[in-house]
CSV table of C-alpha atoms in Angstrom, one decimal:
chain,number,residue,atom,x,y,z
A,906,ASP,CA,74.3,-231.3,39.7
A,907,ALA,CA,77.5,-229.4,40.6
A,908,GLY,CA,80.5,-230.9,39.0
A,909,VAL,CA,84.1,-230.8,40.2
A,910,ILE,CA,84.8,-227.3,41.4
A,911,GLN,CA,88.3,-225.8,41.2
A,912,SER,CA,89.7,-222.5,42.3
A,913,PRO,CA,91.3,-220.3,41.3
A,914,ARG,CA,90.5,-220.6,37.6
A,915,HIS,CA,93.5,-218.4,36.7
A,916,GLU,CA,96.5,-217.4,38.7
A,917,VAL,CA,99.6,-215.5,37.8
A,918,THR,CA,102.3,-215.5,40.4
A,919,GLU,CA,106.0,-214.6,40.7
A,920,MET,CA,108.7,-217.2,40.9
A,921,GLY,CA,109.4,-218.3,44.5
A,922,GLN,CA,105.8,-217.7,45.7
A,923,GLU,CA,103.6,-220.3,47.2
A,924,VAL,CA,100.7,-221.4,45.1
A,925,THR,CA,97.6,-223.3,46.5
A,926,LEU,CA,95.1,-224.8,44.1
A,927,ARG,CA,91.8,-226.0,45.6
A,928,CYS,CA,89.3,-228.7,44.6
A,929,LYS,CA,85.8,-229.7,45.6
A,930,PRO,CA,85.0,-233.2,44.2
A,931,ILE,CA,81.5,-234.3,43.2
A,932,SER,CA,79.5,-235.2,46.3
A,933,GLY,CA,79.6,-239.0,47.0
A,934,HIS,CA,82.7,-239.7,44.9
A,935,ASN,CA,85.4,-241.6,46.7
A,936,SER,CA,88.4,-241.0,44.5
A,937,LEU,CA,90.1,-237.7,43.6
A,938,PHE,CA,92.8,-237.0,41.1
A,939,TRP,CA,95.2,-234.2,40.3
A,940,TYR,CA,96.4,-233.9,36.7
A,941,ARG,CA,98.7,-231.4,35.0
A,942,GLN,CA,98.5,-230.5,31.3
A,943,THR,CA,101.2,-228.9,29.3
A,944,MET,CA,101.9,-228.7,25.6
A,945,MET,CA,105.1,-230.6,25.9
A,946,ARG,CA,104.0,-233.5,28.1
A,947,GLY,CA,100.2,-233.6,27.6
A,948,LEU,CA,98.1,-234.8,30.6
A,949,GLU,CA,100.0,-236.3,33.5
A,950,LEU,CA,98.6,-237.8,36.7
A,951,LEU,CA,100.3,-236.2,39.7
A,952,ILE,CA,98.5,-237.9,42.5
A,953,TYR,CA,95.3,-239.6,43.4
A,954,PHE,CA,93.4,-240.3,46.6
A,955,ASN,CA,91.0,-243.0,47.5
A,956,ASN,CA,88.7,-242.4,50.5
A,957,ASN,CA,90.9,-239.3,51.4
A,958,VAL,CA,94.1,-241.4,51.5
A,959,PRO,CA,96.9,-240.8,49.0
A,960,ILE,CA,97.3,-244.0,47.0
A,961,ASP,CA,99.9,-243.1,44.3
A,962,ASP,CA,101.9,-239.9,44.3
A,963,SER,CA,104.6,-241.2,41.9
A,964,GLY,CA,103.6,-238.5,39.4
A,965,MET,CA,104.4,-235.6,41.8
A,966,PRO,CA,107.4,-233.9,40.1
A,967,GLU,CA,109.4,-233.0,43.1
A,968,ASP,CA,109.3,-232.1,46.8
A,969,ARG,CA,108.0,-228.6,45.9
A,970,PHE,CA,104.7,-230.2,45.2
A,971,SER,CA,102.4,-231.5,47.9
A,972,ALA,CA,98.7,-232.5,48.0
A,973,LYS,CA,96.3,-233.0,50.8
A,974,MET,CA,92.8,-234.2,51.2
A,975,PRO,CA,91.6,-233.4,54.8
A,976,ASN,CA,88.1,-234.6,54.1
A,977,ALA,CA,85.9,-236.1,51.4
A,978,SER,CA,84.8,-232.7,50.0
A,979,PHE,CA,88.1,-230.8,49.7
A,980,SER,CA,91.6,-231.2,48.4
A,981,THR,CA,94.6,-228.9,47.8
A,982,LEU,CA,97.6,-229.0,45.6
A,983,LYS,CA,100.4,-226.8,46.8
A,984,ILE,CA,103.6,-225.7,45.1
A,985,GLN,CA,106.2,-224.1,47.2
A,986,PRO,CA,108.3,-222.4,45.9
A,987,SER,CA,106.9,-222.1,42.4
A,988,GLU,CA,109.0,-221.9,39.3
A,989,PRO,CA,108.3,-220.8,35.7
A,990,ARG,CA,108.3,-224.5,34.6
A,991,ASP,CA,105.3,-225.1,36.8
A,992,SER,CA,103.2,-223.1,34.4
A,993,ALA,CA,100.5,-225.4,33.3
A,994,VAL,CA,96.8,-226.2,33.6
A,995,TYR,CA,96.1,-228.2,36.7
A,996,PHE,CA,93.0,-230.4,36.6
A,997,CYS,CA,91.2,-231.9,39.5
A,998,ALA,CA,89.0,-234.9,38.8
A,999,SER,CA,86.8,-237.2,40.9
A,1000,SER,CA,85.1,-240.6,40.5
A,1001,LEU,CA,83.0,-243.1,42.3
A,1002,ARG,CA,84.9,-246.4,42.3
A,1003,THR,CA,82.6,-249.4,42.3
A,1004,SER,CA,83.0,-253.1,41.4
A,1005,SER,CA,81.8,-252.4,37.9
A,1006,GLY,CA,84.5,-249.7,37.3
A,1007,ASN,CA,84.6,-246.0,37.5
A,1008,THR,CA,84.1,-242.9,35.4
A,1009,ILE,CA,86.3,-239.9,36.1
A,1010,TYR,CA,84.8,-236.4,35.9
A,1011,PHE,CA,87.1,-233.4,35.5
A,1012,GLY,CA,86.9,-229.8,36.7
A,1013,GLU,CA,87.4,-226.8,34.5
A,1014,GLY,CA,91.0,-226.5,35.5
A,1015,SER,CA,93.3,-224.0,37.2
A,1016,TRP,CA,95.4,-222.0,34.7
A,1017,LEU,CA,98.7,-221.3,36.4
A,1018,THR,CA,101.4,-218.9,35.1
A,1019,VAL,CA,104.6,-218.4,37.1
A,1020,VAL,CA,106.7,-215.5,35.9
B,625,ALA,CA,100.9,-252.1,31.3
B,626,GLN,CA,98.5,-250.2,29.2
B,627,SER,CA,98.7,-247.6,26.5
B,628,VAL,CA,96.7,-245.8,23.9
B,629,THR,CA,97.8,-244.5,20.5
B,630,GLN,CA,95.8,-241.8,18.7
B,631,LEU,CA,96.8,-242.3,15.1
B,632,ASP,CA,96.2,-238.7,14.0
B,633,SER,CA,97.3,-235.6,15.7
B,634,HIS,CA,95.1,-233.4,13.6
B,635,VAL,CA,91.9,-234.1,11.5
B,636,SER,CA,90.1,-231.6,9.4
B,637,VAL,CA,86.6,-232.2,8.0
B,638,SER,CA,83.9,-230.1,6.4
B,639,GLU,CA,80.8,-229.3,8.2
B,640,GLY,CA,78.1,-232.0,7.5
B,641,THR,CA,80.7,-234.7,6.6
B,642,PRO,CA,81.5,-237.7,8.8
B,643,VAL,CA,84.1,-237.7,11.5
B,644,LEU,CA,86.5,-240.5,12.2
B,645,LEU,CA,89.1,-240.2,15.0
B,646,ARG,CA,91.3,-243.3,15.4
B,647,CYS,CA,92.5,-244.9,18.6
B,648,ASN,CA,94.4,-248.1,19.3
B,649,TYR,CA,94.9,-249.5,22.7
B,650,SER,CA,97.1,-251.9,24.5
B,651,SER,CA,96.1,-253.6,27.7
B,652,SER,CA,97.0,-256.8,29.4
B,653,TYR,CA,93.4,-257.3,30.6
B,654,SER,CA,89.9,-256.3,29.5
B,655,PRO,CA,90.1,-252.6,29.5
B,656,SER,CA,87.7,-249.7,30.2
B,657,LEU,CA,88.0,-247.2,27.4
B,658,PHE,CA,86.8,-243.6,27.2
B,659,TRP,CA,86.7,-240.7,24.9
B,660,TYR,CA,87.0,-237.2,26.4
B,661,VAL,CA,86.6,-233.9,24.6
B,662,GLN,CA,88.3,-230.6,25.5
B,663,HIS,CA,87.2,-227.4,24.0
B,664,PRO,CA,89.6,-224.4,24.1
B,665,ASN,CA,90.3,-223.2,27.6
B,666,LYS,CA,87.9,-225.7,29.1
B,667,GLY,CA,88.1,-228.9,31.1
B,668,LEU,CA,87.7,-232.4,29.8
B,669,GLN,CA,84.2,-233.6,29.2
B,670,LEU,CA,83.3,-237.3,29.0
B,671,LEU,CA,81.9,-238.2,25.6
B,672,LEU,CA,81.4,-241.9,26.1
B,673,LYS,CA,82.8,-245.0,27.8
B,674,TYR,CA,83.1,-248.7,27.1
B,675,THR,CA,83.1,-251.1,30.0
B,676,SER,CA,82.7,-254.6,28.4
B,677,ALA,CA,79.0,-254.3,27.7
B,678,ALA,CA,77.8,-253.6,24.2
B,679,THR,CA,80.7,-253.1,21.8
B,680,LEU,CA,79.0,-250.1,20.1
B,681,VAL,CA,78.9,-247.3,22.5
B,682,LYS,CA,76.7,-244.2,22.0
B,683,GLY,CA,77.8,-241.0,23.6
B,684,ILE,CA,76.7,-237.4,23.8
B,685,ASN,CA,76.4,-235.0,20.8
B,686,GLY,CA,75.9,-237.8,18.3
B,687,PHE,CA,79.2,-239.4,18.8
B,688,GLU,CA,79.7,-243.2,19.0
B,689,ALA,CA,82.6,-245.6,19.2
B,690,GLU,CA,83.0,-249.2,18.5
B,691,PHE,CA,85.2,-251.5,20.6
B,692,LYS,CA,87.0,-254.1,18.3
B,693,LYS,CA,89.0,-256.5,20.4
B,694,SER,CA,90.5,-258.2,17.4
B,695,GLU,CA,91.9,-254.9,16.1
B,696,THR,CA,92.5,-253.4,19.6
B,697,SER,CA,90.8,-250.3,18.4
B,698,PHE,CA,88.2,-247.9,19.8
B,699,HIS,CA,87.6,-245.4,17.0
B,700,LEU,CA,85.3,-242.4,17.5
B,701,THR,CA,82.8,-241.5,14.8
B,702,LYS,CA,80.0,-239.1,14.1
B,703,PRO,CA,77.9,-239.1,10.9
B,704,SER,CA,77.8,-235.4,10.4
B,705,ALA,CA,80.3,-232.8,11.8
B,706,HIS,CA,79.1,-229.6,13.3
B,707,MET,CA,81.2,-226.4,13.8
B,708,SER,CA,80.8,-226.8,17.6
B,709,ASP,CA,82.6,-230.2,17.4
B,710,ALA,CA,85.9,-228.4,16.8
B,711,ALA,CA,88.0,-229.4,19.9
B,712,GLU,CA,90.7,-231.7,21.1
B,713,TYR,CA,89.7,-235.3,21.6
B,714,PHE,CA,91.4,-237.8,23.9
B,715,CYS,CA,91.2,-241.5,23.9
B,716,VAL,CA,91.8,-242.9,27.4
B,717,VAL,CA,92.2,-246.4,28.9
B,718,SER,CA,91.6,-247.1,32.5
B,719,GLY,CA,93.8,-249.5,34.3
B,720,THR,CA,94.0,-250.8,37.8
B,721,ALA,CA,93.4,-248.6,40.7
B,722,SER,CA,91.4,-246.1,38.6
B,723,LYS,CA,94.4,-244.7,36.9
B,724,LEU,CA,93.8,-243.3,33.4
B,725,THR,CA,96.3,-243.4,30.6
B,726,PHE,CA,95.6,-240.6,28.0
B,727,GLY,CA,96.4,-240.6,24.3
B,728,THR,CA,98.3,-237.6,22.9
B,729,GLY,CA,95.0,-236.1,21.6
B,730,THR,CA,93.5,-235.4,18.2
B,731,ARG,CA,92.7,-231.9,17.2
B,732,LEU,CA,89.5,-231.8,15.2
B,733,GLN,CA,89.0,-228.9,12.9
B,734,VAL,CA,85.6,-228.3,11.2
B,735,THR,CA,85.5,-226.1,8.2
B,736,LEU,CA,82.5,-224.5,6.3
């Protein structure tokens, strides 16, 4: 089975440029999450969607960050304009939420470097 | 509110010896608990999960964890470490609305 698929795996961009990270969740999953991992702050939840609707975006650091989920099989995380402090690994994850709980599966991550 | 505390930031064991990674949790209700592993430059892989069924949970690669409500612990163990087990391990608690709270991680080093 295909897992959570993220692209690009690695990106190096200049400060001020727009960055778009993409995610394809596991087919049939109804929840999607964007996490950011840094050495200083560990893993942080940025935003999550349930049935394509954003439920909690309180972790989005500032207005430069935006996330969309136009359909059940695709989501994007956009940073515009990017800054060096945005350098991190961004993980997308998905889960199937049921009455008995849920298990979250992670993609391989997008390694972002802003110079 | 919920939280997890991983008691050791770094654990070093010799190959073939037992592994113990400690985790304590805090939750205002019956939690779901997970252990994830992250190998260098890789994503997070689910090792095992506890969801109020059996208190001893078996996972992949020979790992297991025991849920102890009286001690609010969910320690991860493996009888015999292998070099390929060297990685970062995260204890995680799941709260309402599917949100996960991660521990700070324990880096496991396995030496010959």
